[in-house]
mmCIF file of C-alpha atoms in Angstrom:
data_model
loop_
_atom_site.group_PDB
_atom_site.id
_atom_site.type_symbol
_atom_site.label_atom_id
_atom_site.label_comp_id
_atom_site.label_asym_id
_atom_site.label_seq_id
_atom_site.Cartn_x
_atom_site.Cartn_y
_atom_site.Cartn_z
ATOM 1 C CA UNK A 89 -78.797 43.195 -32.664
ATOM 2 C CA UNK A 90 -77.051 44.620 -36.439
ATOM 3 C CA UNK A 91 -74.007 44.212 -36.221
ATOM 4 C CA UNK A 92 -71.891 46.857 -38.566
ATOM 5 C CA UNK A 93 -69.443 45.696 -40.798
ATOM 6 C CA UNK A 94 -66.651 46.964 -39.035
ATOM 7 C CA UNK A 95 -67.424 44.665 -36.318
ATOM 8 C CA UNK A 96 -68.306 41.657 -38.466
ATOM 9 C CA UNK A 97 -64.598 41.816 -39.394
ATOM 10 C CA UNK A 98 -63.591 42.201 -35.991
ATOM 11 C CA UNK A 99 -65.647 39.492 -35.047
ATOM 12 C CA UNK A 100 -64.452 37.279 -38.007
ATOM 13 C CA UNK A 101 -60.816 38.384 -37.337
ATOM 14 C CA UNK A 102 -61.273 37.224 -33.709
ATOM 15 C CA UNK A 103 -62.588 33.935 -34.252
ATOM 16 C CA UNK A 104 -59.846 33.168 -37.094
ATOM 17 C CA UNK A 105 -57.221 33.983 -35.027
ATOM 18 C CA UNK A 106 -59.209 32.315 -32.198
ATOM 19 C CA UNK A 107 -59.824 28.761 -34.179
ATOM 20 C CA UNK A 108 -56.131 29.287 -35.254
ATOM 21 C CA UNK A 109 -54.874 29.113 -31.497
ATOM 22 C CA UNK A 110 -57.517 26.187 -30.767
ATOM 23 C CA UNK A 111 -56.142 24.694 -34.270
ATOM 24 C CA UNK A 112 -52.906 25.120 -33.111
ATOM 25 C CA UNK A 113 -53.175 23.624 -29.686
ATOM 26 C CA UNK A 114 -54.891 20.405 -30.356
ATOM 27 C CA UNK A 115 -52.959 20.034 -33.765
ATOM 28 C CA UNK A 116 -49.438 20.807 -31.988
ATOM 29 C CA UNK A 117 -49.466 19.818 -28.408
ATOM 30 C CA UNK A 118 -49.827 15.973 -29.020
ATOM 31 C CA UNK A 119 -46.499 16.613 -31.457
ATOM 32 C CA UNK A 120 -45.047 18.982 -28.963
ATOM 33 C CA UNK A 121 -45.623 16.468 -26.056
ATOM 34 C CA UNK A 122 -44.182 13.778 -28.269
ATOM 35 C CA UNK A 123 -41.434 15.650 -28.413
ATOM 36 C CA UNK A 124 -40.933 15.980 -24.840
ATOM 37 C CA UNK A 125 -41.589 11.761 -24.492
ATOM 38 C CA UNK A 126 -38.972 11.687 -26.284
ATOM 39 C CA UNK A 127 -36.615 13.770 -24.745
ATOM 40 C CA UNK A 128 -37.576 12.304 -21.365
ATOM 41 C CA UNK A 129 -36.709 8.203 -22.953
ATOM 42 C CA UNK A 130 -33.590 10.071 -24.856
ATOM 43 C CA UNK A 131 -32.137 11.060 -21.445
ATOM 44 C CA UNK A 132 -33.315 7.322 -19.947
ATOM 45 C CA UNK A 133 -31.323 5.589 -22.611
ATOM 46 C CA UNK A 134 -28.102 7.825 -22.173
ATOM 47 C CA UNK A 135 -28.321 7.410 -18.334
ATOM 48 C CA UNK A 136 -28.257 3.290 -18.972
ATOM 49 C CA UNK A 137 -25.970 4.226 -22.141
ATOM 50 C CA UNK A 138 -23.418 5.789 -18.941
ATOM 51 C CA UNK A 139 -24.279 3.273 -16.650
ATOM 52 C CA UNK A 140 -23.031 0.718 -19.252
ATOM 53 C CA UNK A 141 -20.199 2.342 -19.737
ATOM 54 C CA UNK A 142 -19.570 2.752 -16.246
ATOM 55 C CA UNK A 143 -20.047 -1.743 -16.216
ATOM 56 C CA UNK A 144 -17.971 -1.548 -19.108
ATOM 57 C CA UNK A 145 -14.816 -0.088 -17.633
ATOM 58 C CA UNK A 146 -15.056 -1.050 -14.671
ATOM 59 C CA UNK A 147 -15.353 -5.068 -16.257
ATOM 60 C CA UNK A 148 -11.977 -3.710 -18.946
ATOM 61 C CA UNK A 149 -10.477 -2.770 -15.442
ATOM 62 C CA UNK A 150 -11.563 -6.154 -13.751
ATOM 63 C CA UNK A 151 -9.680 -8.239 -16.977
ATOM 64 C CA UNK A 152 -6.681 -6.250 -16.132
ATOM 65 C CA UNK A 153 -6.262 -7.032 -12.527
ATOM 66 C CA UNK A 154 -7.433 -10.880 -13.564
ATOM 67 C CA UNK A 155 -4.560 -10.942 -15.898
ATOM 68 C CA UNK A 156 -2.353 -9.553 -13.281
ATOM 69 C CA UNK A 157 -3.457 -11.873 -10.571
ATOM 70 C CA UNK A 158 -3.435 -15.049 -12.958
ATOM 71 C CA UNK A 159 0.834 -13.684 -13.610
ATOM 72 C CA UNK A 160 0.915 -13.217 -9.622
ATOM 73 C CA UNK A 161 -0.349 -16.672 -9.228
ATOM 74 C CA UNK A 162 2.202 -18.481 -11.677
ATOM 75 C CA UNK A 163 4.635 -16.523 -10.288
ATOM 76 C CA UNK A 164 3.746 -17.569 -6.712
ATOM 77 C CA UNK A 165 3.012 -21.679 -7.832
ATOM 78 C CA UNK A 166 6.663 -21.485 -9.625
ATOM 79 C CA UNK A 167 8.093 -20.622 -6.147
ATOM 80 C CA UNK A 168 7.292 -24.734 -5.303
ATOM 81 C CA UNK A 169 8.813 -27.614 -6.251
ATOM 82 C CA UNK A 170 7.740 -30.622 -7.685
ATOM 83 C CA UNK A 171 7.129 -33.502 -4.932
ATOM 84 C CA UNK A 172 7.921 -36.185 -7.126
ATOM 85 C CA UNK A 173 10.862 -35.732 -8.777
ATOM 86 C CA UNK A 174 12.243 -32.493 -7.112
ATOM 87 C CA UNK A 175 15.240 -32.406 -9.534
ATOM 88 C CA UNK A 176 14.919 -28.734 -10.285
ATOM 89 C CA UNK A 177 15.865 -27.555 -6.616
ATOM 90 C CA UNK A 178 18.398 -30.335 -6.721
ATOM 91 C CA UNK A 179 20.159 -29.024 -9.752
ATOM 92 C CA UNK A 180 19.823 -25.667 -8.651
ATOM 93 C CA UNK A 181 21.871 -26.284 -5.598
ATOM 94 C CA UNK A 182 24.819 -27.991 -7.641
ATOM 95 C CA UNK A 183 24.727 -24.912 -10.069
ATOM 96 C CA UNK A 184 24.521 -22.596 -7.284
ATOM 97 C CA UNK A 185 27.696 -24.200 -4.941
ATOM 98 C CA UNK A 186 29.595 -24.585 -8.166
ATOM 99 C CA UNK A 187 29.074 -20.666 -9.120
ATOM 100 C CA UNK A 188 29.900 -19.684 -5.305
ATOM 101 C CA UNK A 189 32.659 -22.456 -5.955
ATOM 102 C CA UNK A 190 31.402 -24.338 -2.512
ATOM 103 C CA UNK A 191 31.832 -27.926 -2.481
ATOM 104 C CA UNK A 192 28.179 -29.579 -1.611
ATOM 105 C CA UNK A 193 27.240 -32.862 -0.726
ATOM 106 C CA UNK A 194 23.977 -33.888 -0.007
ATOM 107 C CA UNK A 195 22.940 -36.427 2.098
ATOM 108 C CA UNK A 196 19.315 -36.915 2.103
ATOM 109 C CA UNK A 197 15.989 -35.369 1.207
ATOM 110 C CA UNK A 198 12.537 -36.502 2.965
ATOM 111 C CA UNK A 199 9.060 -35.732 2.598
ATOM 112 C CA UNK A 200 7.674 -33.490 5.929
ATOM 113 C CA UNK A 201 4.230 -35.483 6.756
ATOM 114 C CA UNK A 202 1.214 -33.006 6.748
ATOM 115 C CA UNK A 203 0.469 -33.977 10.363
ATOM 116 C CA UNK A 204 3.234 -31.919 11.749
ATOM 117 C CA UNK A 205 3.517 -29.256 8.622
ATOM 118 C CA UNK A 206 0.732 -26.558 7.316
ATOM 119 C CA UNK A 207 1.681 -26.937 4.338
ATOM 120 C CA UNK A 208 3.991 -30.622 2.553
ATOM 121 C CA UNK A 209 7.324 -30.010 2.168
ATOM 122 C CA UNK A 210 10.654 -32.067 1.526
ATOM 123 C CA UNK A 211 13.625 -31.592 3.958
ATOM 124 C CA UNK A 212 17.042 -31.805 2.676
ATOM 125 C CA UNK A 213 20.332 -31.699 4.403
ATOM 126 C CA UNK A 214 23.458 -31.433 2.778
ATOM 127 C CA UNK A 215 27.280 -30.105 3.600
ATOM 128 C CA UNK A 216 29.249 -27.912 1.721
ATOM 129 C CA UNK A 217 33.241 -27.071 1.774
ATOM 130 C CA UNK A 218 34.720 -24.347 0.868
ATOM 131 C CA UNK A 219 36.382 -20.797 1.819
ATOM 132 C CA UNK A 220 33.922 -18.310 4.483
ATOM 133 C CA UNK A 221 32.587 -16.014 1.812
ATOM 134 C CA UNK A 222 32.118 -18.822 -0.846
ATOM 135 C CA UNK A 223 30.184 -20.427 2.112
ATOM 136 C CA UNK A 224 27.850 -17.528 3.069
ATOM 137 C CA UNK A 225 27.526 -16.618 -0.796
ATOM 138 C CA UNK A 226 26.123 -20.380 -1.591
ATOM 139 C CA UNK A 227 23.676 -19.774 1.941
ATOM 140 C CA UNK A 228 22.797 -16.875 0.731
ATOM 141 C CA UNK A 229 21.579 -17.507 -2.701
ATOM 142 C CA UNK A 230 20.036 -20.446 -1.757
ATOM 143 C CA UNK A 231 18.309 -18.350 1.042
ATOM 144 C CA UNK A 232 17.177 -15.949 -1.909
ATOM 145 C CA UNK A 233 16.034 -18.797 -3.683
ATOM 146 C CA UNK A 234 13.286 -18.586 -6.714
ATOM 147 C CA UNK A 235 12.062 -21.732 -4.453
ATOM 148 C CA UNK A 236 9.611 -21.563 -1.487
ATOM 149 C CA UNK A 237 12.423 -22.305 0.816
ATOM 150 C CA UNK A 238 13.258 -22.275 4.930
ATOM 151 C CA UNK A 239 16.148 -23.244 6.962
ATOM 152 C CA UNK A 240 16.068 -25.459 9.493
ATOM 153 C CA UNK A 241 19.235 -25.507 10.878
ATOM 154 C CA UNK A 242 22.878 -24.022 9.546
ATOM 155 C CA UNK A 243 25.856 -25.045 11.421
ATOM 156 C CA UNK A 244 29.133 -23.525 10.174
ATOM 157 C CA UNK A 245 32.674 -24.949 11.754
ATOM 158 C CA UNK A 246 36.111 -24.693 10.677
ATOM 159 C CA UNK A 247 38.292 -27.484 9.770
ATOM 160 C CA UNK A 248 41.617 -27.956 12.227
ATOM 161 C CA UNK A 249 44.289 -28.266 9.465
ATOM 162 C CA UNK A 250 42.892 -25.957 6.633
ATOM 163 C CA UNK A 251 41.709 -22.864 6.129
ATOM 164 C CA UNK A 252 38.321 -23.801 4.729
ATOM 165 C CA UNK A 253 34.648 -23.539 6.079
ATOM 166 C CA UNK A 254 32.522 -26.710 6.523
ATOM 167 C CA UNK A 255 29.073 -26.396 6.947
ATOM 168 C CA UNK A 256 25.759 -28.325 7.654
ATOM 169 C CA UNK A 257 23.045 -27.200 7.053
ATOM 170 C CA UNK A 258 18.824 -28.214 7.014
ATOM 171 C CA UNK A 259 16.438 -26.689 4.833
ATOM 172 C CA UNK A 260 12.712 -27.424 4.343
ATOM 173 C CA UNK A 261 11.116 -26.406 0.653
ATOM 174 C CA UNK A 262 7.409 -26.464 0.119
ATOM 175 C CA UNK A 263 6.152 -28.526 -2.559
ATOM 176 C CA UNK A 264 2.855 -28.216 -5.037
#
């Protein structure tokens, strides 16, 4: 079989172009499937580059509320007094009568055993003297306290001869 040399070029033509694709595939298909490796551990490392983000803020968001919580927390351990040498509350009491211009004596303060208490406190008892409102203003900023602080007992009387309020009154205060 004579081939003519119209169809020897054909036939070369064909099998250049032919090795070419063959070339081509085995040449460019392990760089073309690299490629796509890469793409495929491109998109792994953003999805754990997002997820690590996601850690990220939500541990910035974590800090924030700690930090809040730790100011809640002083806040809340500022609202006891000091067992031992409750002097604080004390002097807060004197300022307080003297700015609601109440007259107050106090009698006694005594530590509440935890037996009968949740929580140890100190009970003080005290009087005061001095006109009605004066008298509900000093109860009531003592009530309103920046202390930890419960009434007991308040007993309010008036005094025969004057017109002045006396009053008695119990109040427990929880301690650190």
């Amino acid at each position: 079989m004579k081939l003519k040399t119209k169809e020897k070029i054909y036939l070369l033509i064909f099998s250049i172009f032919l090795f070419l694709i063959l070339f081509s595939i085995f040449c460019y298909y392990p760089l073309i499937k690299g490629f796509v490796d890469e793409a495929k551990e491109l998109k792994k490392i953003e999805s754990q580059l997002s997820f690590l983000d996601q850690k990220i803020s939500q541990l910035k968001k974590a800090k924030a509320i700690e930090k809040e919580i730790k100011g809640n927390i002083q806040s809340f351990k500022s609202l006891f007094i000091q067992k031992e040498m409750p002097l604080d509350f004390i002097n807060f009491l004197e300022t307080t009568a003297k700015d609601c211009k109440v007259e107050l004596e106090l009698s006694r303060f005594s530590e509440i055993s935890l037996k009968e208490e949740e929580r140890e406190s100190l009970l003080f008892e005290g009087k005061t003297k001095g006109d009605f409102v004066s008298t509900l203003c000093f109860l009531n900023k003592v009530e309103n306290a920046p202390f930890l602080v419960e009434f007991n007992s308040v007993n309010l009387f008036k005094e025969k001869d004057q017109n002045e309020i006396s009053s008695s009154f119990s109040l427990k205060v929880f301690v650190k």
